[in-house]
Backbone as a chain_set.jsonl record, in Angstrom:
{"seq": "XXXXXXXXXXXXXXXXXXXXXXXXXXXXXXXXXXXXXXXXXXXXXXXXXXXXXXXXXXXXXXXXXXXXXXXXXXXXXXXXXXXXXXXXXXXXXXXXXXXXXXXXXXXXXXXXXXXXXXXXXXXXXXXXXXXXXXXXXXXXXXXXXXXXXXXXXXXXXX", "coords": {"N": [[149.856, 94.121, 136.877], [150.026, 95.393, 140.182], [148.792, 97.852, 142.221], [150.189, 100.388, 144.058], [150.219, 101.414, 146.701], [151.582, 103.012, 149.097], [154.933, 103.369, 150.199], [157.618, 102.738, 152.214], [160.914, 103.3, 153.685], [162.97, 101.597, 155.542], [165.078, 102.811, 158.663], [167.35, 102.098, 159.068], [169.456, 99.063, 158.621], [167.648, 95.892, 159.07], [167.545, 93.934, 161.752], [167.562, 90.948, 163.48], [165.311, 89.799, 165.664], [163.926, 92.619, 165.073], [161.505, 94.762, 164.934], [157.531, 95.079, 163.033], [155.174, 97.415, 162.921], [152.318, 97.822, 161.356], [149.459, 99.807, 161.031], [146.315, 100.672, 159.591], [143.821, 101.137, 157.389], [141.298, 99.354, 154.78], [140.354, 99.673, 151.592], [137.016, 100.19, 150.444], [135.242, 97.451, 150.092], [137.219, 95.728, 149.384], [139.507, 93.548, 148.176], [141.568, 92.477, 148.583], [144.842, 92.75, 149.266], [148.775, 93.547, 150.187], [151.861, 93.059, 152.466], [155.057, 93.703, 151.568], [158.367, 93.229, 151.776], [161.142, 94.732, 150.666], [164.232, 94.134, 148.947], [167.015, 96.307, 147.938], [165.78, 98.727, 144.944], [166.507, 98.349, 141.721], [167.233, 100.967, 139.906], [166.893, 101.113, 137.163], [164.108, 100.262, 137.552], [161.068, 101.007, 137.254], [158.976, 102.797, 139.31], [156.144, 101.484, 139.684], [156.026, 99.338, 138.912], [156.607, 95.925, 139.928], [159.079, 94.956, 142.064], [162.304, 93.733, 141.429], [163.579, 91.932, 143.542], [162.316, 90.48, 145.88], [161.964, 90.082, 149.701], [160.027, 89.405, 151.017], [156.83, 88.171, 150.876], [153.5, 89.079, 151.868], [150.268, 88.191, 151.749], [146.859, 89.122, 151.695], [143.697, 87.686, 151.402], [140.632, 88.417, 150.642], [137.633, 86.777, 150.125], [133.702, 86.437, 149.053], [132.415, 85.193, 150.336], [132.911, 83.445, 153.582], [136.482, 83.512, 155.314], [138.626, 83.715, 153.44], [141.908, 83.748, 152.144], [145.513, 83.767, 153.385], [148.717, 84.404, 151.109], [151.68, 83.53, 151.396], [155.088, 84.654, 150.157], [158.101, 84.825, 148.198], [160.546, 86.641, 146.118], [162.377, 86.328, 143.532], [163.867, 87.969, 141.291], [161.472, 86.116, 139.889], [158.697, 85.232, 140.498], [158.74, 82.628, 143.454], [157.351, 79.538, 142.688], [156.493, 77.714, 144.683], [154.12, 79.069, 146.976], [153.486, 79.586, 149.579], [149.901, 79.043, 150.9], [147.402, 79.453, 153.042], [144.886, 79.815, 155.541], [142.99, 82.47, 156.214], [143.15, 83.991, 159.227], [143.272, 86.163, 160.513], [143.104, 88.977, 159.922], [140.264, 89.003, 159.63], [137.443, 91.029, 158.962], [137.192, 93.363, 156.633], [136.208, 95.456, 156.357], [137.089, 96.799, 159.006], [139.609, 98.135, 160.886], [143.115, 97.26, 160.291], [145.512, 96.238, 162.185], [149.011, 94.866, 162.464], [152.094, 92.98, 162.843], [154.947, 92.156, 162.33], [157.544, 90.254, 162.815], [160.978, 90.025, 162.786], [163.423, 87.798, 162.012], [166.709, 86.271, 161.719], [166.548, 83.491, 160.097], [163.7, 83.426, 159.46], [160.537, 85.173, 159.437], [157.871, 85.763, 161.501], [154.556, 86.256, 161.999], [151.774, 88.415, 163.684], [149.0, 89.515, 164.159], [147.163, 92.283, 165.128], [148.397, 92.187, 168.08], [151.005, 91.314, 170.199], [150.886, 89.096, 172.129], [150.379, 86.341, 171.898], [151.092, 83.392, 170.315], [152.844, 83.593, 167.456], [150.738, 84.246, 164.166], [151.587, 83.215, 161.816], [154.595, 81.895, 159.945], [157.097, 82.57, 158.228], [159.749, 81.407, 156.337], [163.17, 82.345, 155.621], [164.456, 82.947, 152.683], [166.008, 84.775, 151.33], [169.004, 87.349, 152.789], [168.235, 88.946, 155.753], [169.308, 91.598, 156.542], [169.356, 92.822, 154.286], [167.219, 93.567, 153.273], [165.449, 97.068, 152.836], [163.012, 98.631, 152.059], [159.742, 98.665, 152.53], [156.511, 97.534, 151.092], [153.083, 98.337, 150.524], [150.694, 97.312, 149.025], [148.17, 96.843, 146.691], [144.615, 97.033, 147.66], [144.665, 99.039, 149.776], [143.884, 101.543, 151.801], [144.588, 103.881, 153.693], [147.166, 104.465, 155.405], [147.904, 104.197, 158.699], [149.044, 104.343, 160.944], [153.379, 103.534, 160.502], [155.777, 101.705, 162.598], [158.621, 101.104, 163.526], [160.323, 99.155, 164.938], [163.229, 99.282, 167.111], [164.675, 98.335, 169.368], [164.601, 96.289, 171.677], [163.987, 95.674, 174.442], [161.166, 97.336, 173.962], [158.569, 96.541, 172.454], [156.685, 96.475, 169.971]], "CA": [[150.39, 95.209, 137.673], [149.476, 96.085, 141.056], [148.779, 99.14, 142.686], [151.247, 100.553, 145.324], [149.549, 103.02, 147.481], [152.894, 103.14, 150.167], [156.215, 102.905, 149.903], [158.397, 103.052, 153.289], [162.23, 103.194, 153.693], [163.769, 101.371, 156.972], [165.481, 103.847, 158.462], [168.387, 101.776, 159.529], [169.346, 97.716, 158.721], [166.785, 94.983, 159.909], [168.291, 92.814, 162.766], [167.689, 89.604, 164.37], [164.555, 90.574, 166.733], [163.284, 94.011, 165.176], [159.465, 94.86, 164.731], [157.734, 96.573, 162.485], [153.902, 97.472, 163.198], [151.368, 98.433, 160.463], [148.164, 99.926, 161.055], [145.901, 100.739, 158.303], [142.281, 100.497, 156.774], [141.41, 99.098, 153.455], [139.145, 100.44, 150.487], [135.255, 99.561, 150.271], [134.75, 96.108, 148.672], [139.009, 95.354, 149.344], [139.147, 91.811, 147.658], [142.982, 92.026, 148.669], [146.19, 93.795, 149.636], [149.941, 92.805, 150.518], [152.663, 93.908, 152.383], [156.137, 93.054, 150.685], [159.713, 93.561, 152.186], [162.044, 94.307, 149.419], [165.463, 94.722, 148.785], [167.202, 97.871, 146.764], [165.028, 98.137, 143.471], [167.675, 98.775, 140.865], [167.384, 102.268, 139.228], [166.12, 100.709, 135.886], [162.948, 99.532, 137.674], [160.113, 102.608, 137.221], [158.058, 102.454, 140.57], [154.872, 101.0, 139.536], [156.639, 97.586, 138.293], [157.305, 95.159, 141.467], [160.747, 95.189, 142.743], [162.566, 92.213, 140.989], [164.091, 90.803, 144.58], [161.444, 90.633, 147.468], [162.599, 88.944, 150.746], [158.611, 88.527, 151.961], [155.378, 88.085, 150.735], [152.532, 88.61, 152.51], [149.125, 88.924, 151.034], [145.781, 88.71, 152.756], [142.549, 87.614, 150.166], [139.274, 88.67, 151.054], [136.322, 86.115, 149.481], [132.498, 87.276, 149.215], [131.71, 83.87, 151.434], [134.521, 82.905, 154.24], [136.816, 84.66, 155.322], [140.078, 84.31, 152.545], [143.316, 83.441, 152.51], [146.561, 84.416, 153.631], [149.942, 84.162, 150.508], [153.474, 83.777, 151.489], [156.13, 84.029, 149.009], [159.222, 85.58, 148.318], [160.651, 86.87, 144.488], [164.484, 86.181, 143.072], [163.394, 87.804, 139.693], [160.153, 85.716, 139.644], [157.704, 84.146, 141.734], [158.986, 81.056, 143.966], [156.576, 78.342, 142.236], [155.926, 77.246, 145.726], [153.464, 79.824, 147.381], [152.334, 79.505, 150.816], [148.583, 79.346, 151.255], [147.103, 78.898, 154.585], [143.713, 80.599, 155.981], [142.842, 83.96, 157.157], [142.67, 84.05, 160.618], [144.267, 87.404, 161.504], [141.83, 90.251, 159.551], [138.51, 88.62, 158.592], [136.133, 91.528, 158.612], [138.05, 94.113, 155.611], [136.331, 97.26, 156.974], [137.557, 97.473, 160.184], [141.189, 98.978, 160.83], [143.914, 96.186, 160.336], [147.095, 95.975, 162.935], [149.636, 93.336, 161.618], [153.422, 92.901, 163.643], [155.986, 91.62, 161.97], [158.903, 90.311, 163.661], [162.237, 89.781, 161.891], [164.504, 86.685, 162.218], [167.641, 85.968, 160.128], [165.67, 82.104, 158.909], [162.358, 83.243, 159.284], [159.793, 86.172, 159.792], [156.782, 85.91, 162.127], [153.564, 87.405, 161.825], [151.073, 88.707, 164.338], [147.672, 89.702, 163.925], [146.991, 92.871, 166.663], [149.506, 92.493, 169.274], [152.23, 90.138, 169.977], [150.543, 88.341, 172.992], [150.021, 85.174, 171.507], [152.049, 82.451, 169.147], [152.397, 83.974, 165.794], [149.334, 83.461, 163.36], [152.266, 82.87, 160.318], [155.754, 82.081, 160.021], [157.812, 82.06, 156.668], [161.32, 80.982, 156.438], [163.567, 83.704, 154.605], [165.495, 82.769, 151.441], [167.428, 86.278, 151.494], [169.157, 88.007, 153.868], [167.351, 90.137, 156.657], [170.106, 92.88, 156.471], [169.463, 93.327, 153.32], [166.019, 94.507, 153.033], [165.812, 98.044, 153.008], [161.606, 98.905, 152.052], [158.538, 97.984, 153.002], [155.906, 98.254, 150.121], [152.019, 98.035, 150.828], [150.064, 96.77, 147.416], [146.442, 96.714, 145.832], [143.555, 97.973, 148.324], [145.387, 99.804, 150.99], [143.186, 103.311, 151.826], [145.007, 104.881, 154.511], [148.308, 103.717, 156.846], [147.415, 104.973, 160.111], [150.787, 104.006, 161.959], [153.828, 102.139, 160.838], [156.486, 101.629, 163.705], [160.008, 100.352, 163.178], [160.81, 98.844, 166.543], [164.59, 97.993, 167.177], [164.95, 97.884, 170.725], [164.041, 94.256, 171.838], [163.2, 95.946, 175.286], [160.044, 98.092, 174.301], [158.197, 95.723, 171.396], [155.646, 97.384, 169.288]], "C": [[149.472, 95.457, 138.864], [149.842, 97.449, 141.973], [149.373, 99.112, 144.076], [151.012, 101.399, 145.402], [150.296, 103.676, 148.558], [153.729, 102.532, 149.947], [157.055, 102.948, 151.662], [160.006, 102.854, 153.22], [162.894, 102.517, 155.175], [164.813, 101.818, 157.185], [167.014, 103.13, 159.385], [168.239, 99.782, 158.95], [168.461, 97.025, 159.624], [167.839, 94.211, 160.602], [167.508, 91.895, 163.093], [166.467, 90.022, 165.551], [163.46, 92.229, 166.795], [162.026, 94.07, 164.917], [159.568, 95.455, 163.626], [156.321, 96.162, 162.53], [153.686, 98.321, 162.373], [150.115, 98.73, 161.263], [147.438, 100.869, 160.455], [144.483, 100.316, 158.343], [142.751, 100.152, 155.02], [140.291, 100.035, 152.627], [137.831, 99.619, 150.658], [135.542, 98.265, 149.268], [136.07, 95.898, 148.647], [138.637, 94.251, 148.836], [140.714, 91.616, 148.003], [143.793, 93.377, 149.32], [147.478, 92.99, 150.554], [150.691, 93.519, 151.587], [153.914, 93.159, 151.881], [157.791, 93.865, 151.149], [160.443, 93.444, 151.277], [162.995, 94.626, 149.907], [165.656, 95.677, 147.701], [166.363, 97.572, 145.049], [166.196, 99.341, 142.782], [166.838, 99.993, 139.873], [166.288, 101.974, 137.897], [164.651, 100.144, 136.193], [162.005, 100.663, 138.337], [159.173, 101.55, 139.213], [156.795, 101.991, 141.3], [155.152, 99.418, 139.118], [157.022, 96.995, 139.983], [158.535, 94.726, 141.042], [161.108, 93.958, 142.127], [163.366, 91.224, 142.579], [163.111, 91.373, 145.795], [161.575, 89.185, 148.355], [161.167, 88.343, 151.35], [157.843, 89.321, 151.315], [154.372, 88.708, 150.998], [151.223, 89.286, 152.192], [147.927, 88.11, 151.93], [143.92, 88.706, 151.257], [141.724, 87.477, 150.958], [138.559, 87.665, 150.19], [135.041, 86.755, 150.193], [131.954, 86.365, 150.45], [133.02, 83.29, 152.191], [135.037, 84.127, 154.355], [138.611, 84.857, 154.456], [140.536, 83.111, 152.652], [144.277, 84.079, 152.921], [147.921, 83.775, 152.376], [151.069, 84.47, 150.904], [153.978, 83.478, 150.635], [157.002, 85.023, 149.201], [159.47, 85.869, 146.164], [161.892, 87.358, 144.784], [163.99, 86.811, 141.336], [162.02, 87.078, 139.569], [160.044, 85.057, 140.854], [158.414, 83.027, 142.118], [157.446, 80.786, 143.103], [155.691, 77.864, 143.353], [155.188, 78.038, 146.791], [153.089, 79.215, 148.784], [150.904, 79.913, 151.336], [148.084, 78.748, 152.637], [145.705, 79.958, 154.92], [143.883, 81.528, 156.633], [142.318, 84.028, 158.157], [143.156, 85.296, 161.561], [143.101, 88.675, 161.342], [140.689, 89.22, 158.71], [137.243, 89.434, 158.289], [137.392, 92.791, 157.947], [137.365, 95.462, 155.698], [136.325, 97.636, 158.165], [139.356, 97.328, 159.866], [142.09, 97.5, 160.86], [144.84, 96.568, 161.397], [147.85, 94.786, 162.823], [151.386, 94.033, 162.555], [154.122, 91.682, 162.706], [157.412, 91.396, 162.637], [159.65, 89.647, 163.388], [163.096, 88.478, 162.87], [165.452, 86.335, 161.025], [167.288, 84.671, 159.343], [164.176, 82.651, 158.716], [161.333, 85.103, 159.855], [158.155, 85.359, 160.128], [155.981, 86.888, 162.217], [152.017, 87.232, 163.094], [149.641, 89.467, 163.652], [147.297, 91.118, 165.502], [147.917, 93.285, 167.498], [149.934, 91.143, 169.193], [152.005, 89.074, 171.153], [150.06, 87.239, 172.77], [151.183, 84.33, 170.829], [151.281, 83.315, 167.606], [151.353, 83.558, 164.874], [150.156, 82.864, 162.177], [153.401, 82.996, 160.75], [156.313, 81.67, 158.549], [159.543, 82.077, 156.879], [162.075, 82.235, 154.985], [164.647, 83.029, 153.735], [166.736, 83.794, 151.295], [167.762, 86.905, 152.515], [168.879, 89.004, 154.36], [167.535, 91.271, 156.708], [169.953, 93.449, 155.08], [168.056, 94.056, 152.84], [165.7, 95.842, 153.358], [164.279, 98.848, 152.803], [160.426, 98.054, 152.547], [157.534, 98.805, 151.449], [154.286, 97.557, 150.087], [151.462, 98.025, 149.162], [148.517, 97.013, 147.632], [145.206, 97.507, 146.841], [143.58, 98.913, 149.658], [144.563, 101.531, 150.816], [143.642, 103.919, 152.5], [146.117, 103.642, 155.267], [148.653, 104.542, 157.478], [148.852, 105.451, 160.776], [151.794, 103.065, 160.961], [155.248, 102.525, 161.589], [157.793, 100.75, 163.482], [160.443, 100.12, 164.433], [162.368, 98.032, 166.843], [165.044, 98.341, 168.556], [164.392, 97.225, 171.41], [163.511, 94.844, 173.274], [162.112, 96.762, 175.115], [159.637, 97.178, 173.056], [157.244, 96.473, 171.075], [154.97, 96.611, 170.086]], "O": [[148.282, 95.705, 138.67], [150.951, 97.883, 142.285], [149.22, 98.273, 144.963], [151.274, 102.324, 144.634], [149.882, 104.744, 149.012], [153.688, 101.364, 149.559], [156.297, 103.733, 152.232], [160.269, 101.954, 152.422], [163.361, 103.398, 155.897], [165.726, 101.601, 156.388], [167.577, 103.779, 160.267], [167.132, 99.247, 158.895], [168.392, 97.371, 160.803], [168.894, 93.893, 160.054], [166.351, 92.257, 162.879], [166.946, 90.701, 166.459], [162.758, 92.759, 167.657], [161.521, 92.99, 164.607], [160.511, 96.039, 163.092], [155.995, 94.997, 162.301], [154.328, 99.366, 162.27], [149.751, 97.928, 162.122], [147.793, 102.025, 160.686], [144.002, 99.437, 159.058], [143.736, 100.412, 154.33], [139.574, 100.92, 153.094], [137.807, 98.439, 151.007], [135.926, 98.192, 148.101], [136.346, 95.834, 147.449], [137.473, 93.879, 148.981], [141.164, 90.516, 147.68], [143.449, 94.502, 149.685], [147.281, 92.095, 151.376], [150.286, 94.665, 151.778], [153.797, 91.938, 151.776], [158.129, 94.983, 150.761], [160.65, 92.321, 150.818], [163.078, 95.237, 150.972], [164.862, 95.909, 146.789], [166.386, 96.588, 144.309], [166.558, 100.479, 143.079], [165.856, 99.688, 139.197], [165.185, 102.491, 137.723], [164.007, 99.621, 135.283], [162.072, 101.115, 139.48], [159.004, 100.464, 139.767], [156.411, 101.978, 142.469], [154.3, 98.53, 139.102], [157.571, 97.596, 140.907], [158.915, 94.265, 139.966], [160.295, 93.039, 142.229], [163.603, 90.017, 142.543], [163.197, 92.428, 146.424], [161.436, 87.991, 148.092], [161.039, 87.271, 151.941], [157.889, 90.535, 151.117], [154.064, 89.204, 149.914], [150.996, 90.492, 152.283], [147.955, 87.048, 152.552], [143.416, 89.594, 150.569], [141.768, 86.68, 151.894], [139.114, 87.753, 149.095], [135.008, 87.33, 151.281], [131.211, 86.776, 151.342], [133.975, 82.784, 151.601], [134.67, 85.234, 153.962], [139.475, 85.7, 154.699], [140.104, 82.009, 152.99], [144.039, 85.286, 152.897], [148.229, 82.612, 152.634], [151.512, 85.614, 150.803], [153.776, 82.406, 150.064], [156.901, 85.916, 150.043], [158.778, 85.421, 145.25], [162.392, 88.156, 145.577], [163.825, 86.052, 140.381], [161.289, 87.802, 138.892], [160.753, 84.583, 141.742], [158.798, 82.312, 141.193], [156.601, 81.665, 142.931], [154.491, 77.629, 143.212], [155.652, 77.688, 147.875], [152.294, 78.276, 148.837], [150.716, 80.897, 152.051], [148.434, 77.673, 153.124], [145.745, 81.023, 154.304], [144.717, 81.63, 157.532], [141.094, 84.127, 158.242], [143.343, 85.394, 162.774], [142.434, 89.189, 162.24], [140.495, 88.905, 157.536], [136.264, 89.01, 157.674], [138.357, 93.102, 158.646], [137.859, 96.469, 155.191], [135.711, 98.634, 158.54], [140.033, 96.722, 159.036], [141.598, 96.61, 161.553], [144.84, 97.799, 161.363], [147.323, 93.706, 163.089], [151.664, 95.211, 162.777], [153.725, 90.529, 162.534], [158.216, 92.288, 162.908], [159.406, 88.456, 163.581], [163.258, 88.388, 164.087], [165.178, 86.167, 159.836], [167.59, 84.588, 158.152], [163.531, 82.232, 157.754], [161.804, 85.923, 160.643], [157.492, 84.657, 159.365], [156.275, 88.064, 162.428], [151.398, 86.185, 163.287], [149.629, 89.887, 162.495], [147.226, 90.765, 166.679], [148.255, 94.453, 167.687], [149.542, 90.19, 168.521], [152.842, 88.175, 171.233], [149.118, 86.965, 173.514], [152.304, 84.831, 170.916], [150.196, 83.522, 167.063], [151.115, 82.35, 164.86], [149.566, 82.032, 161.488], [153.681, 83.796, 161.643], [156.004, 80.667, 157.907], [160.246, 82.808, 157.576], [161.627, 82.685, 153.93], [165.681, 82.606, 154.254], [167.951, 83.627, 151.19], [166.863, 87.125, 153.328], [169.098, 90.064, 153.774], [166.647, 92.112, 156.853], [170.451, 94.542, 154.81], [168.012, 95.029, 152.087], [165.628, 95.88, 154.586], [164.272, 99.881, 153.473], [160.423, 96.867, 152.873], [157.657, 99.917, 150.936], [154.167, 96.399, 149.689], [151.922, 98.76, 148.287], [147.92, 97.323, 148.663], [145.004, 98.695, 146.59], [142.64, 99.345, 150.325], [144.708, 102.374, 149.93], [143.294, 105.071, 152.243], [145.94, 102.457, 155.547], [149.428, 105.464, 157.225], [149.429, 106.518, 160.983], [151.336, 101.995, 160.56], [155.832, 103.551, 161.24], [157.642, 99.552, 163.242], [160.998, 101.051, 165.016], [162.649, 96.834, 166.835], [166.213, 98.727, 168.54], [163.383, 97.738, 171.894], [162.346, 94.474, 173.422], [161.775, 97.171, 176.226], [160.671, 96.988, 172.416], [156.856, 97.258, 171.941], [153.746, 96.719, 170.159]]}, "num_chains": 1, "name": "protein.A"}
């Protein structure tokens, strides 16, 4: 079981193009923390259990030497098998303030590190559909979320 220190509701369907900007610190000594786009968690599922259908992943691992990893995955009822690991190159020092951009596509979600002035640091291809995700749910060492920004007008971008 992990700990879910924020929950969020998107306050309208994800589209094709929409943002959504976190910004957040972690706890002393973080060794981790996610964020996780779900879809509706069915009634029978208490709020400390993870959601049985999550459309995205995304977890960021702190190590004592280096600076991590980054996990992509998605969950149909259980874990895909096939995890995406790839290096942490977005937050490498875990007590300064994080800013992370997410930006929705109906195959795939892109991820930013900061601001969006660059090529994405991550891209994951989406198994479920975009319209259908309806929370956002921050996991394990999350100490405070500063800002988060639901951006759906393609002319002002988080």
């Amino acid at each position: 079981m992990s700990l879910r220190p924020f929950k969020a509701q998107f306050p309208t369907n994800p589209k094709e193009g929409d943002e959504v900007l976190i910004r957040g610190t972690l706890k002393e000594h973080a060794r981790c923390f996610s964020v996780n786009f779900c879809l509706p968690r069915p009634t029978e599922v208490p709020p400390h259990v993870s959601p049985p259908y999550i459309a995205y992943h995304f977890k960021t691992i702190y190590e004592d030497q280096g600076d991590g990893k980054v996990i992509q995955n998605f969950k149909n009822l259980e874990w895909h098998a096939k995890e995406k690991v790839s290096d942490n190159i977005w937050h490498t020092n875990r007590n300064e303030a994080f800013t992370v951009i997410f930006r929705l596509h109906e195959e795939k979600i892109k991820v930013f590190g900061n601001d969006i002035q660059h090529n994405p640091d991550y891209e994951y291809e989406l198994t479920m559909p975009l319209e259908e995700i309806d929370t956002i749910e921050l996991w394990d060492d999350v100490k405070e979320v500063k800002e988060i920004r639901f951006c759906y007008d393609k002319r002002n971008a988080c």
